[in-house]
Short mmCIF file of C-alpha atoms in Angstrom, two decimals:
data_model
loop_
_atom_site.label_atom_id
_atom_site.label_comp_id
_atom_site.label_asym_id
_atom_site.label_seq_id
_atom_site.Cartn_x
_atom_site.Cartn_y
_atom_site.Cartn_z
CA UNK T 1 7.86 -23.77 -17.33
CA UNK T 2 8.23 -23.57 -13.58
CA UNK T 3 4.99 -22.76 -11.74
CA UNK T 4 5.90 -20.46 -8.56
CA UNK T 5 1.75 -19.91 -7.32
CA UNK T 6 2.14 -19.21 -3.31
CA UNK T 7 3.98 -16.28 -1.22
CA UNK T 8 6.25 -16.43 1.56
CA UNK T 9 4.46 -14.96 4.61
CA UNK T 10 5.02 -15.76 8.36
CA UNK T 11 7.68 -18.21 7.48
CA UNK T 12 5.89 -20.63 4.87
CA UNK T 13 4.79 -20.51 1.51
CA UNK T 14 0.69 -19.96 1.43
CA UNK T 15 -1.34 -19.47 -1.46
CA UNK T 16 -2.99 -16.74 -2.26
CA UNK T 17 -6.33 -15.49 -1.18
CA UNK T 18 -7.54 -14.73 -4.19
CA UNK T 19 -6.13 -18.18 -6.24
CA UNK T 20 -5.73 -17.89 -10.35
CA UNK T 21 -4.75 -14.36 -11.21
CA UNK T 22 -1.49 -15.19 -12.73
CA UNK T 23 1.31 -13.95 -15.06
CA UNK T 24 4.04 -15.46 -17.22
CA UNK T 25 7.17 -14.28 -16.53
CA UNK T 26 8.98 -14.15 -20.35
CA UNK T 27 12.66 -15.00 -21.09
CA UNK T 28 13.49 -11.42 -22.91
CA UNK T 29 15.81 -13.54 -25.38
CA UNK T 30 13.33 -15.96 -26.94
CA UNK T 31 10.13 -13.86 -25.69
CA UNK T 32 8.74 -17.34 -24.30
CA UNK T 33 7.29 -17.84 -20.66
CA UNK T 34 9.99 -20.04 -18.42
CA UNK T 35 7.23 -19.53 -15.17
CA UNK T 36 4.12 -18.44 -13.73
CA UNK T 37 3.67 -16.23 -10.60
CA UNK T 38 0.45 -15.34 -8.46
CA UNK T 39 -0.65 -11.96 -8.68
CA UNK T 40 -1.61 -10.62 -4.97
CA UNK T 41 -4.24 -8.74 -3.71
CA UNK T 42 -4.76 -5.96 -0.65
CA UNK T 43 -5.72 -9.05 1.40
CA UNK T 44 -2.47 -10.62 0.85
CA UNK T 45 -0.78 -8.02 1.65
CA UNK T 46 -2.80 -7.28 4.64
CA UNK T 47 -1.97 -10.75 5.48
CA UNK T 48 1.83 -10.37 5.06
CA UNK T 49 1.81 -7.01 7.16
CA UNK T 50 0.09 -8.31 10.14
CA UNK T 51 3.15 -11.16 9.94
CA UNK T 52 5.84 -8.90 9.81
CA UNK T 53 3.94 -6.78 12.62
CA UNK T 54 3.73 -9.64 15.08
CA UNK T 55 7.88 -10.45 14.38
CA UNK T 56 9.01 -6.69 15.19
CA UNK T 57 8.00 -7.38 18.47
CA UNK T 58 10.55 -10.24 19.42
CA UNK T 59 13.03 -9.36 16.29
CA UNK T 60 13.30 -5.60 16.88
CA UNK T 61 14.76 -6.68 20.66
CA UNK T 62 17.45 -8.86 19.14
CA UNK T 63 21.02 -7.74 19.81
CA UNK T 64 23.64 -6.59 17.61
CA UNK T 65 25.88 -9.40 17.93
CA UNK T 66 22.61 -11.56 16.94
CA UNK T 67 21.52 -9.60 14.01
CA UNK T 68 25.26 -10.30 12.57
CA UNK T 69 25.51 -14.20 12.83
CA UNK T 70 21.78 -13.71 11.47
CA UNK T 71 23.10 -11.82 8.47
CA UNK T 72 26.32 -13.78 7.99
CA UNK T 73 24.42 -16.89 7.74
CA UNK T 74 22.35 -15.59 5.05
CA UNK T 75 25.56 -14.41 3.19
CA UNK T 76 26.81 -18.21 3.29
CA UNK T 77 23.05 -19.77 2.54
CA UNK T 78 23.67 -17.03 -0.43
CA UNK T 79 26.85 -17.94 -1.17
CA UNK T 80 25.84 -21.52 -1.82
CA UNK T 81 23.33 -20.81 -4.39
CA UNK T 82 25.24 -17.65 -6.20
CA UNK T 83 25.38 -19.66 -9.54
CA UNK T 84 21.40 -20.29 -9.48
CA UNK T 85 20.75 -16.95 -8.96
CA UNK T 86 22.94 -15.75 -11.73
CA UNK T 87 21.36 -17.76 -13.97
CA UNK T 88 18.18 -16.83 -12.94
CA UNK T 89 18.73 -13.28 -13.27
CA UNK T 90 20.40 -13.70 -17.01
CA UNK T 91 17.07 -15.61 -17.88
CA UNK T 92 14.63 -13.29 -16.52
CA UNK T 93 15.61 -10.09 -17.17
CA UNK T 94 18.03 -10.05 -20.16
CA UNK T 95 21.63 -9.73 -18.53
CA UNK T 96 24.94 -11.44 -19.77
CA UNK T 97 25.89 -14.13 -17.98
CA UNK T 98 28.93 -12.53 -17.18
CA UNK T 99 27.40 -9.84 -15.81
CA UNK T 100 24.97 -11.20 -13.45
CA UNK T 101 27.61 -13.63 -12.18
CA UNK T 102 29.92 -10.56 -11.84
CA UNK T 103 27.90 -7.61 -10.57
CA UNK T 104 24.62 -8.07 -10.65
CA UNK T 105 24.35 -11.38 -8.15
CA UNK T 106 27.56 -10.24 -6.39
CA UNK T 107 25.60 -6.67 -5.59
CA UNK T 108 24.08 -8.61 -2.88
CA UNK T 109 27.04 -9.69 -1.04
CA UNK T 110 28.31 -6.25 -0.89
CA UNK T 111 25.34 -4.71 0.65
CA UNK T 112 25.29 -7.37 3.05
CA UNK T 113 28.73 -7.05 4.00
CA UNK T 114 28.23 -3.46 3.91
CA UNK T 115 25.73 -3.69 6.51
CA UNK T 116 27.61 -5.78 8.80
CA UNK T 117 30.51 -3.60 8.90
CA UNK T 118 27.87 -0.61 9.60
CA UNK T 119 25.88 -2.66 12.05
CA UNK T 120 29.54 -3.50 14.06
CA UNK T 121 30.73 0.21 15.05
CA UNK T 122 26.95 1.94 14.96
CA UNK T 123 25.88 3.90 17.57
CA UNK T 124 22.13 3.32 18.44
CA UNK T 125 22.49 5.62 21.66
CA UNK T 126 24.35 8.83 22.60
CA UNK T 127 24.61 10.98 25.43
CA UNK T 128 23.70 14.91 25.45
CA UNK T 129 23.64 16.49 28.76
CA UNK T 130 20.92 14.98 30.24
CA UNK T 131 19.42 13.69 27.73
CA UNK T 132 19.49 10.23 25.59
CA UNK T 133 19.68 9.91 22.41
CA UNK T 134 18.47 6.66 21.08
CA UNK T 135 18.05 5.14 17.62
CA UNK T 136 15.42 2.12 17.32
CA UNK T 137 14.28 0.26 14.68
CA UNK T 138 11.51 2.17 12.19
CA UNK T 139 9.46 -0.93 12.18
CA UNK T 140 7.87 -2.35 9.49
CA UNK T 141 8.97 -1.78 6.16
CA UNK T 142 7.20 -1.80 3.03
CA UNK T 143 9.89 -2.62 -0.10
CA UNK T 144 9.18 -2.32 -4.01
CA UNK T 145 11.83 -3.19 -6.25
CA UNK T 146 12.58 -2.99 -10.26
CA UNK T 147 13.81 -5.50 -12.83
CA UNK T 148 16.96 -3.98 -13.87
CA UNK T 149 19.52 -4.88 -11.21
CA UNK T 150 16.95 -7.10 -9.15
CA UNK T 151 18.58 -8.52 -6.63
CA UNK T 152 20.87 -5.72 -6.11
CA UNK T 153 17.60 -3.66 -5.48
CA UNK T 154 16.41 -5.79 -2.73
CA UNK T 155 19.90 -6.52 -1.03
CA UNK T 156 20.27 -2.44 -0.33
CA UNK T 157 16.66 -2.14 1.28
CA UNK T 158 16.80 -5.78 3.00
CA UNK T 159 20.42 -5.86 4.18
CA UNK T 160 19.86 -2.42 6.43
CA UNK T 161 16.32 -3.38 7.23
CA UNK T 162 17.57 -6.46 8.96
CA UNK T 163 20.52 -5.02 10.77
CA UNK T 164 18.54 -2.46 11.84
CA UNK T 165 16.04 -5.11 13.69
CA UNK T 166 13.31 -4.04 11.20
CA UNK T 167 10.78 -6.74 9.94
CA UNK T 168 10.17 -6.66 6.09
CA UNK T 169 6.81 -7.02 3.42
CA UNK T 170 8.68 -7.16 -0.30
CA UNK T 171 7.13 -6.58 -3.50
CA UNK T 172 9.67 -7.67 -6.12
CA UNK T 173 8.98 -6.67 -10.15
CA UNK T 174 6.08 -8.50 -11.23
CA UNK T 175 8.27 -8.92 -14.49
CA UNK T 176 11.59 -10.68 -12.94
CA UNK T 177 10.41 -12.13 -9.63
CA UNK T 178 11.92 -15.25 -9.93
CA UNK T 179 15.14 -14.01 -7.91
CA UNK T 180 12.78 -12.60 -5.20
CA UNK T 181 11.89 -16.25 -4.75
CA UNK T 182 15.03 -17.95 -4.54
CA UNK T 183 15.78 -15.19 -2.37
CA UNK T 184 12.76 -16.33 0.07
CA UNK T 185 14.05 -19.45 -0.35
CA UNK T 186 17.75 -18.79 1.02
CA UNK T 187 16.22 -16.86 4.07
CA UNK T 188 14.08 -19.54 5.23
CA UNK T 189 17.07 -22.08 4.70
CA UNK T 190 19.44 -19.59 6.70
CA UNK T 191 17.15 -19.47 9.40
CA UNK T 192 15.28 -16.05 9.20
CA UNK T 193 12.94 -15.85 11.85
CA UNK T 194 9.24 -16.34 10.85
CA UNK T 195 7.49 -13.26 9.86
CA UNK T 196 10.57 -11.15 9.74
CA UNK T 197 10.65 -11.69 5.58
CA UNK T 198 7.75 -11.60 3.35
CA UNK T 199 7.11 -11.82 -0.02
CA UNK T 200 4.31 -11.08 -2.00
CA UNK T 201 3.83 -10.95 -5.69
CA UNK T 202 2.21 -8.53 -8.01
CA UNK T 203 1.68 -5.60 -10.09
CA UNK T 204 1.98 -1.68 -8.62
CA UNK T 205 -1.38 -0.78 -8.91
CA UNK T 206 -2.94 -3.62 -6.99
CA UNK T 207 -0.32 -5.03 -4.14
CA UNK T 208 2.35 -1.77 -4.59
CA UNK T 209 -0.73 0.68 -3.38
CA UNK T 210 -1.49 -1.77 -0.69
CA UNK T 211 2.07 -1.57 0.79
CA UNK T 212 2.26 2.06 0.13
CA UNK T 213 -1.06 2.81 2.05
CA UNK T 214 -1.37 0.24 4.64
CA UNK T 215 -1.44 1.78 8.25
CA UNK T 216 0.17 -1.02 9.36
CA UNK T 217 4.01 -0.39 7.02
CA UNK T 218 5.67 2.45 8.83
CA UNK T 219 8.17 2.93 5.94
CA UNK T 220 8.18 2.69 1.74
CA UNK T 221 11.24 2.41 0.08
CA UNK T 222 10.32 2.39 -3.59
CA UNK T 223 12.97 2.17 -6.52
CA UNK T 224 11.55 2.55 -9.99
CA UNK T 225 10.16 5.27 -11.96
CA UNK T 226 9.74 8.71 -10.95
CA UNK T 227 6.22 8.93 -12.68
CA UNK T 228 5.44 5.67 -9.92
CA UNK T 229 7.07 6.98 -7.51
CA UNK T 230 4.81 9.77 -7.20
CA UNK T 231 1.94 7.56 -6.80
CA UNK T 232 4.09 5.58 -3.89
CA UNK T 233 4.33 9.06 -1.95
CA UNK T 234 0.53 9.83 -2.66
CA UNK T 235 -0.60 6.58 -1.19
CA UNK T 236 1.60 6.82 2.05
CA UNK T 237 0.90 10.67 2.66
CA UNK T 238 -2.41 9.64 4.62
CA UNK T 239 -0.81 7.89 6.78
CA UNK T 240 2.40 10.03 7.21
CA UNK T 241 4.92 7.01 6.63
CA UNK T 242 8.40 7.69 6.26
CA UNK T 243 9.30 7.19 2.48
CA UNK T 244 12.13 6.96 0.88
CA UNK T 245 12.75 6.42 -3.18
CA UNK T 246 15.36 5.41 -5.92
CA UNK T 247 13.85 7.43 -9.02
CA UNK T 248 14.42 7.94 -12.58
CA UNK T 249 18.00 9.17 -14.04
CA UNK T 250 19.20 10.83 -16.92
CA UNK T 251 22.78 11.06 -15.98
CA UNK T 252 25.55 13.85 -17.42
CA UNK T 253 28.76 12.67 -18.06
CA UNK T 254 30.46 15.76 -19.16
CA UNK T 255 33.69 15.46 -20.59
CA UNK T 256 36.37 19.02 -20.60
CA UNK T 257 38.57 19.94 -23.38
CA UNK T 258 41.77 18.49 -21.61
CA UNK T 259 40.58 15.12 -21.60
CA UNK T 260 42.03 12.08 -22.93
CA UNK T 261 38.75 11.82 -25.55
CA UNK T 262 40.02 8.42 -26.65
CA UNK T 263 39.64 6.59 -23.01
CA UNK T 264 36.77 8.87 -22.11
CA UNK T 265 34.68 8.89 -24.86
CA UNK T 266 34.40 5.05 -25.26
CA UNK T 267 34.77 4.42 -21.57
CA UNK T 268 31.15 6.76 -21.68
CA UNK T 269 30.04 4.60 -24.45
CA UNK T 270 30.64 1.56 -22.76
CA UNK T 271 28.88 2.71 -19.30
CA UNK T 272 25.76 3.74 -21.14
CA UNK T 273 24.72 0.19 -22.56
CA UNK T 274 26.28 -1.45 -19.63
CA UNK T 275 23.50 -3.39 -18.57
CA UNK T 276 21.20 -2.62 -22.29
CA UNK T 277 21.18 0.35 -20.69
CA UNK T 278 18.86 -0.41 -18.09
CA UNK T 279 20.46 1.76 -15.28
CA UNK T 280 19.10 4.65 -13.25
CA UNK T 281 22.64 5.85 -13.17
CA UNK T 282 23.78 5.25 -17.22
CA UNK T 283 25.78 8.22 -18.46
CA UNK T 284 22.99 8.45 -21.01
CA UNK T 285 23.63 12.85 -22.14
CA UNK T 286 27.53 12.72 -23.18
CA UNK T 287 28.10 16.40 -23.16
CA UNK T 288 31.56 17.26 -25.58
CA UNK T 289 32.94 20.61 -26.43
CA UNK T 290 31.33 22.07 -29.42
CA UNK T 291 35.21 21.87 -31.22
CA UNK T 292 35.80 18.32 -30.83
CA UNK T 293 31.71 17.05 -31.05
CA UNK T 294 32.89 15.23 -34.61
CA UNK T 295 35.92 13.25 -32.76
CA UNK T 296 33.41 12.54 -30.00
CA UNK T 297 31.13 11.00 -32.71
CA UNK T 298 33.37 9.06 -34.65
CA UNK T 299 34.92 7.26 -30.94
CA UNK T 300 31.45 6.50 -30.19
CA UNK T 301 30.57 5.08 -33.40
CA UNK T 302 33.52 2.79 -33.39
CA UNK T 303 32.87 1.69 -29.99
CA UNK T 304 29.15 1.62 -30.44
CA UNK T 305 29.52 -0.74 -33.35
CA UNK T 306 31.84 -3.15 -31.45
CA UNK T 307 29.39 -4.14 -29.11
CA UNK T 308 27.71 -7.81 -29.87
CA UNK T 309 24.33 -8.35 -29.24
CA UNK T 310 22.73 -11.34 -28.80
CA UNK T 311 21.92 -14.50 -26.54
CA UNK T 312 22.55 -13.22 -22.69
CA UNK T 313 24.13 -16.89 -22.07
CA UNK T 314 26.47 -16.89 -24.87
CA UNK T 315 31.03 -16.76 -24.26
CA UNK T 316 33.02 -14.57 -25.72
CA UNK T 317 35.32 -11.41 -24.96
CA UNK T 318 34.65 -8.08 -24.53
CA UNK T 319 31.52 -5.69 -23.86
CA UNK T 320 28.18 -7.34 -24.87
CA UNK T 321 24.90 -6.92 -24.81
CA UNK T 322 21.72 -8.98 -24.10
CA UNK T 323 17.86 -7.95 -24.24
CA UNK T 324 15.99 -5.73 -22.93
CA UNK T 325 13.38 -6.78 -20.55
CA UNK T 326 10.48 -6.91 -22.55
CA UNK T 327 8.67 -5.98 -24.98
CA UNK T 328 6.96 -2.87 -23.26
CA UNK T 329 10.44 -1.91 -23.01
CA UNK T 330 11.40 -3.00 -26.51
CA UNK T 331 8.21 -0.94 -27.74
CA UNK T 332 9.18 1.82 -25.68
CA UNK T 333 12.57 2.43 -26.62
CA UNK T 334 11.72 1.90 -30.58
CA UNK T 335 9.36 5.12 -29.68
CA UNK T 336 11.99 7.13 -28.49
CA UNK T 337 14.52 6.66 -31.26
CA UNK T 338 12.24 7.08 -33.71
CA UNK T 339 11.60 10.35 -32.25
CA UNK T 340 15.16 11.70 -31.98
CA UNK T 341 15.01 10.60 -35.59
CA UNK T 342 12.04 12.98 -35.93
CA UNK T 343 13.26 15.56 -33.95
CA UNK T 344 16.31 16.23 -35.99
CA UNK T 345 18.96 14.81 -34.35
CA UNK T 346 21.94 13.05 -36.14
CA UNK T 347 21.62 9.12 -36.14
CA UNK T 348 25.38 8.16 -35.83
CA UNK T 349 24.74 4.64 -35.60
CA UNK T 350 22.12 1.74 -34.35
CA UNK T 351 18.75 2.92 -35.47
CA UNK T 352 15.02 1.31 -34.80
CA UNK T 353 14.62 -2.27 -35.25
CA UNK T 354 16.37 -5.50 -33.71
CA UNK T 355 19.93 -6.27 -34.84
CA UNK T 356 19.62 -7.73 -38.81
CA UNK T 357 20.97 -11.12 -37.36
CA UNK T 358 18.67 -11.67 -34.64
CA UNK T 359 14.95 -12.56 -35.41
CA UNK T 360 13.17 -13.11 -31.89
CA UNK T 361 14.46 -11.09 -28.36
CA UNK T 362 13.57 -7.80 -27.42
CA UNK T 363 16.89 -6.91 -28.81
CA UNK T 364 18.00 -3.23 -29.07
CA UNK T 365 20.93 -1.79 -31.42
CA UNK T 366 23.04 -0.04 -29.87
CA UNK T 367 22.29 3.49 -30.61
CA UNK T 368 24.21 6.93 -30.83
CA UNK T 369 22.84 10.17 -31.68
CA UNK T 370 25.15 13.44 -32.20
CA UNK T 371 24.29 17.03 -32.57
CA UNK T 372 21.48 16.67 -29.48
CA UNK T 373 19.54 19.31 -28.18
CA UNK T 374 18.98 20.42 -24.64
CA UNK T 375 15.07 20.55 -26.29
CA UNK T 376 14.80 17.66 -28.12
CA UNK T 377 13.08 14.63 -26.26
CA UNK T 378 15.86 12.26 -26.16
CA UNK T 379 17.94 14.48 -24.10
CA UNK T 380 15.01 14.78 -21.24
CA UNK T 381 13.59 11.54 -21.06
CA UNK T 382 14.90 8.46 -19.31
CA UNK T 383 14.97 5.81 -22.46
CA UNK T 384 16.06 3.05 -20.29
CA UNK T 385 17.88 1.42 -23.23
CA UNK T 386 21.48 1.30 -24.98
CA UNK T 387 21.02 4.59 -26.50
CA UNK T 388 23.32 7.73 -26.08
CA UNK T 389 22.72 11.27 -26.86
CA UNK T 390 25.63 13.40 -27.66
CA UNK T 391 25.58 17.39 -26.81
CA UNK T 392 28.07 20.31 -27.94
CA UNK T 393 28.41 22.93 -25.56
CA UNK T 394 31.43 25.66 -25.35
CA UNK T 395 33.01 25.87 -22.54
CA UNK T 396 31.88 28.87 -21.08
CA UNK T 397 28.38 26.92 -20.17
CA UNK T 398 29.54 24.35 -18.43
CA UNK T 399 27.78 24.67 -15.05
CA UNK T 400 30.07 24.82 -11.94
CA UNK T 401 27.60 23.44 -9.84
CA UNK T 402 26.14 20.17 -10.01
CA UNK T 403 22.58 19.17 -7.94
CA UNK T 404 23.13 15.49 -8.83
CA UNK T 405 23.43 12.70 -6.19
CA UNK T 406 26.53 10.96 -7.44
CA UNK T 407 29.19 12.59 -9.17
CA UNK T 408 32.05 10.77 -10.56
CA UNK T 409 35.48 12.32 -11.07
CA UNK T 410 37.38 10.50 -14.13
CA UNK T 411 35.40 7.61 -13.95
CA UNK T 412 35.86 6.71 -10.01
CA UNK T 413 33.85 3.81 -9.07
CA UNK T 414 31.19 3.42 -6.69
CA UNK T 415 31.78 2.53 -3.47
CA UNK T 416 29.38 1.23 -1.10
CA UNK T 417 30.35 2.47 1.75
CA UNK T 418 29.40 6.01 0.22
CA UNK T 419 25.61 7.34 -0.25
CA UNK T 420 23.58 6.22 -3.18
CA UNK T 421 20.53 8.26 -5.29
CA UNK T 422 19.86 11.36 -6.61
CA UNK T 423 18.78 15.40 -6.27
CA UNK T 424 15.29 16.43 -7.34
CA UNK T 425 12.89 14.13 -9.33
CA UNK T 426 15.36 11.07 -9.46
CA UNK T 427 14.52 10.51 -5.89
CA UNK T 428 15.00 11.29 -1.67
CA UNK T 429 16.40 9.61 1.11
CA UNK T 430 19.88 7.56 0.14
CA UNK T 431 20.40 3.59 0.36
CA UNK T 432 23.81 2.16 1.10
CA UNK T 433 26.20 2.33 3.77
CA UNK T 434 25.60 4.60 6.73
CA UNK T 435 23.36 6.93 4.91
CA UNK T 436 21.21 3.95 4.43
CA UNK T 437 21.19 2.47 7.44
CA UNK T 438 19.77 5.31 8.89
CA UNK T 439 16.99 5.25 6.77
CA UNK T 440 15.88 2.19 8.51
CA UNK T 441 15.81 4.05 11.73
CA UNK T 442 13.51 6.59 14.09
CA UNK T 443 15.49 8.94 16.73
CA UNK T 444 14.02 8.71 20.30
CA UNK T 445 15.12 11.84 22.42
CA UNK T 446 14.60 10.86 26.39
CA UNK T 447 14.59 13.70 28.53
CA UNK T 448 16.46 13.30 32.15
CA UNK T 449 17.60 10.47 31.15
CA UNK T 450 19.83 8.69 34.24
CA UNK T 451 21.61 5.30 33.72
CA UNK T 452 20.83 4.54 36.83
#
């Protein structure tokens, strides 16, 4: 039981103003607290923003060659510590070892590297007839960040915040912070300019609303739900601050008549619980043609009931699964397939309750449903766990237009030099690469402009 009670503001660790409101965070594997956090207040964050104010002035001026060494000395202070924060991750939030040490820590060195290779070639001024075109820093930047791919969260809004010569107040997830702070931890050791970083602790409500409203925070990025993110917008909106968000997903993968169902069907499977599940972007609505729905079913069950589930720090080959994050999420979850249960849909596999051999963890089974309905509940709402909903359509109803931010042809990977989030209610504005670089950036038009 680690005790991490202070925030990082203005370049030191200071307790809070408001001492002993604090939180356990839980190990989602053996539901037992491994540390303790402060929970902030508005004064903390008020505290935090008038740090990150005072930096813009000297760290917005900074150069583009000084930004990079900046950057690229985080990336090795990172580097050094990858192992930590994989194990961090894998004890906070649930993931497989294997995971976090594959993708979810190493999310962090792509954005960064990302942003350096945007940062090299971009053009923060351009000539039109007599007029300039410049692009400067938005300023200060208010981030809030989930628990489901952490520190990949906070690399794609702190990566182009800092190469853009922006100055930053983070919120991490009240429920997996502990990354956050390690995170803190490498900045200060590589150097980050006081002020530039902060970190403050809490729940959405109380430090989240602060952030969002502050006059001082000229720009919200937000990733989490979409019912949140509404509040985000509707705290910022009196204060007209740019805001960008990573919403809620409930992701189509819709698979033709010519495909190779084998390959595609379990490859679908597979990218669902990826992760428990616990992805914006999980292929959660499989969509099969009506004539081959009972193949699709009986590849999913197969592949469904290959999966192991158990202790997130355990060996072994193949696809596995650890816990979900808690038990609001466990509870939550449990809800929802009881209800596609209810609702009539056809319970291929998995089911309510933890896995027969495992007796504490917010452990999920995985969990396929056929013969879903575009009505039915599971097929509307984000569930946020390893469950898949399977729907027959013939082919004459398969739309040939998709309004969906990503769309990926045969199971193409993502690439991060390409845009990231999503059309309608699962969000606005885009992170990664170019696209989100931008983000972290106002357009200055100067009229008769001479560079003389």
């Amino acid at each position: 039981m680690q005790d991490h009670l202070n925030f990082y503001i203005d370049g030191a660790w200071v307790p809070p103003v408001k001492p002993g409101n604090t939180r356990d965070v839980v190990n989602p594997a053996t539901e037992k607290p491994i540390a303790r956090i402060s929970m902030g207040s508005a004064e903390d964050v008020d505290r935090a923003v008038k740090a990150a104010r005072r930096a813009f002035e000297s760290y917005s001026r900074t150069t583009r060659e000084e930004r990079i060494a900046l950057m690229q000395k985080i990336m090795g202070s990172y580097q050094a510590k990858y192992e930590e924060m994989a194990k961090t991750i894998s004890s906070e939030m649930g993931a497989p070892i294997w995971l976090s040490k594959a993708a979810q820590a190493a999310m962090f060195m792509a954005h960064f590297g990302q942003a350096i290779e945007v940062l090299k070639s971009f053009d923060f001024e351009e000539k039109r007839g007599k007029t300039q075109i410049m692009r400067e820093p938005v300023g200060v930047c208010g981030l809030i960040t989930p628990w489901n791919w952490p520190i990949n969260q906070i690399a794609c809004k702190i990566a182009p915040a800092l190469a853009a010569g922006c100055t930053i107040v983070l919120k991490p997830t009240e429920v997996a912070p502990l990354n956050a702070i390690l995170l803190a931890q490498i900045l200060h050791e590589a150097g980050v300019p006081k002020g530039v970083f902060n970190l403050v602790n809490g729940d959405g409500p109380t430090v989240g609303a602060a952030i969002s409203s502050h006059p001082g925070v000229d720009m919200v990025s937000f990733t989490g739900s979409t019912r949140a993110g509404i509040q985000v917008a509707q705290n910022a909106a009196p204060t007209v601050k740019r805001v960008t968000q990573e919403l809620g997903g409930k992701s189509a993968n819709i698979i033709l008549d010519d495909a190779d169902f084998k390959t595609a069907v379990a490859g679908g499977v597979q990218n669902c619980f990826m992760n428990s599940g616990q992805s914006c972007n999980a292929p959660t609505r499989m969509l099969v043609p009506q004539s081959r729905h009972a193949e699709a079913i009986a590849i999913a069950k197969a592949t469904a009931e290959s999966i192991k589930v158990g202790d997130p720090f355990a060996g072994g080959n193949g696809l596995n699964l650890g816990p979900v994050v808690s038990k609001v999420q466990f509870d939550k979850i449990q809800g929802l397939i009881q209800k596609g249960i209810d609702e009539g849909a056809t319970l291929v596999t998995g089911g309510v309750g933890r896995p027969e051999d495992l007796k504490e963890g917010y452990y999920v089974k995985p969990t396929v449903f056929g013969n879903v309905k575009n009505t039915m509940t599971i097929a509307r709402e984000e569930i946020f766990g390893p469950v898949l909903s399977i729907l027959p359509y013939h082919a004459k109803s398969v739309a040939r237009r998709l309004r969906t931010g990503n769309v990926h042809l045969n199971g193409a990977q993502l690439a991060f030099d390409a845009p990231f989030g999503g059309y309608k209610q699962s969000g606005n504005g885009r992170e990664w690469g170019v696209n989100g670089f931008e983000e972290f950036l106002e357009t200055k038009a100067v009229f008769g402009y001479s560079a003389e």
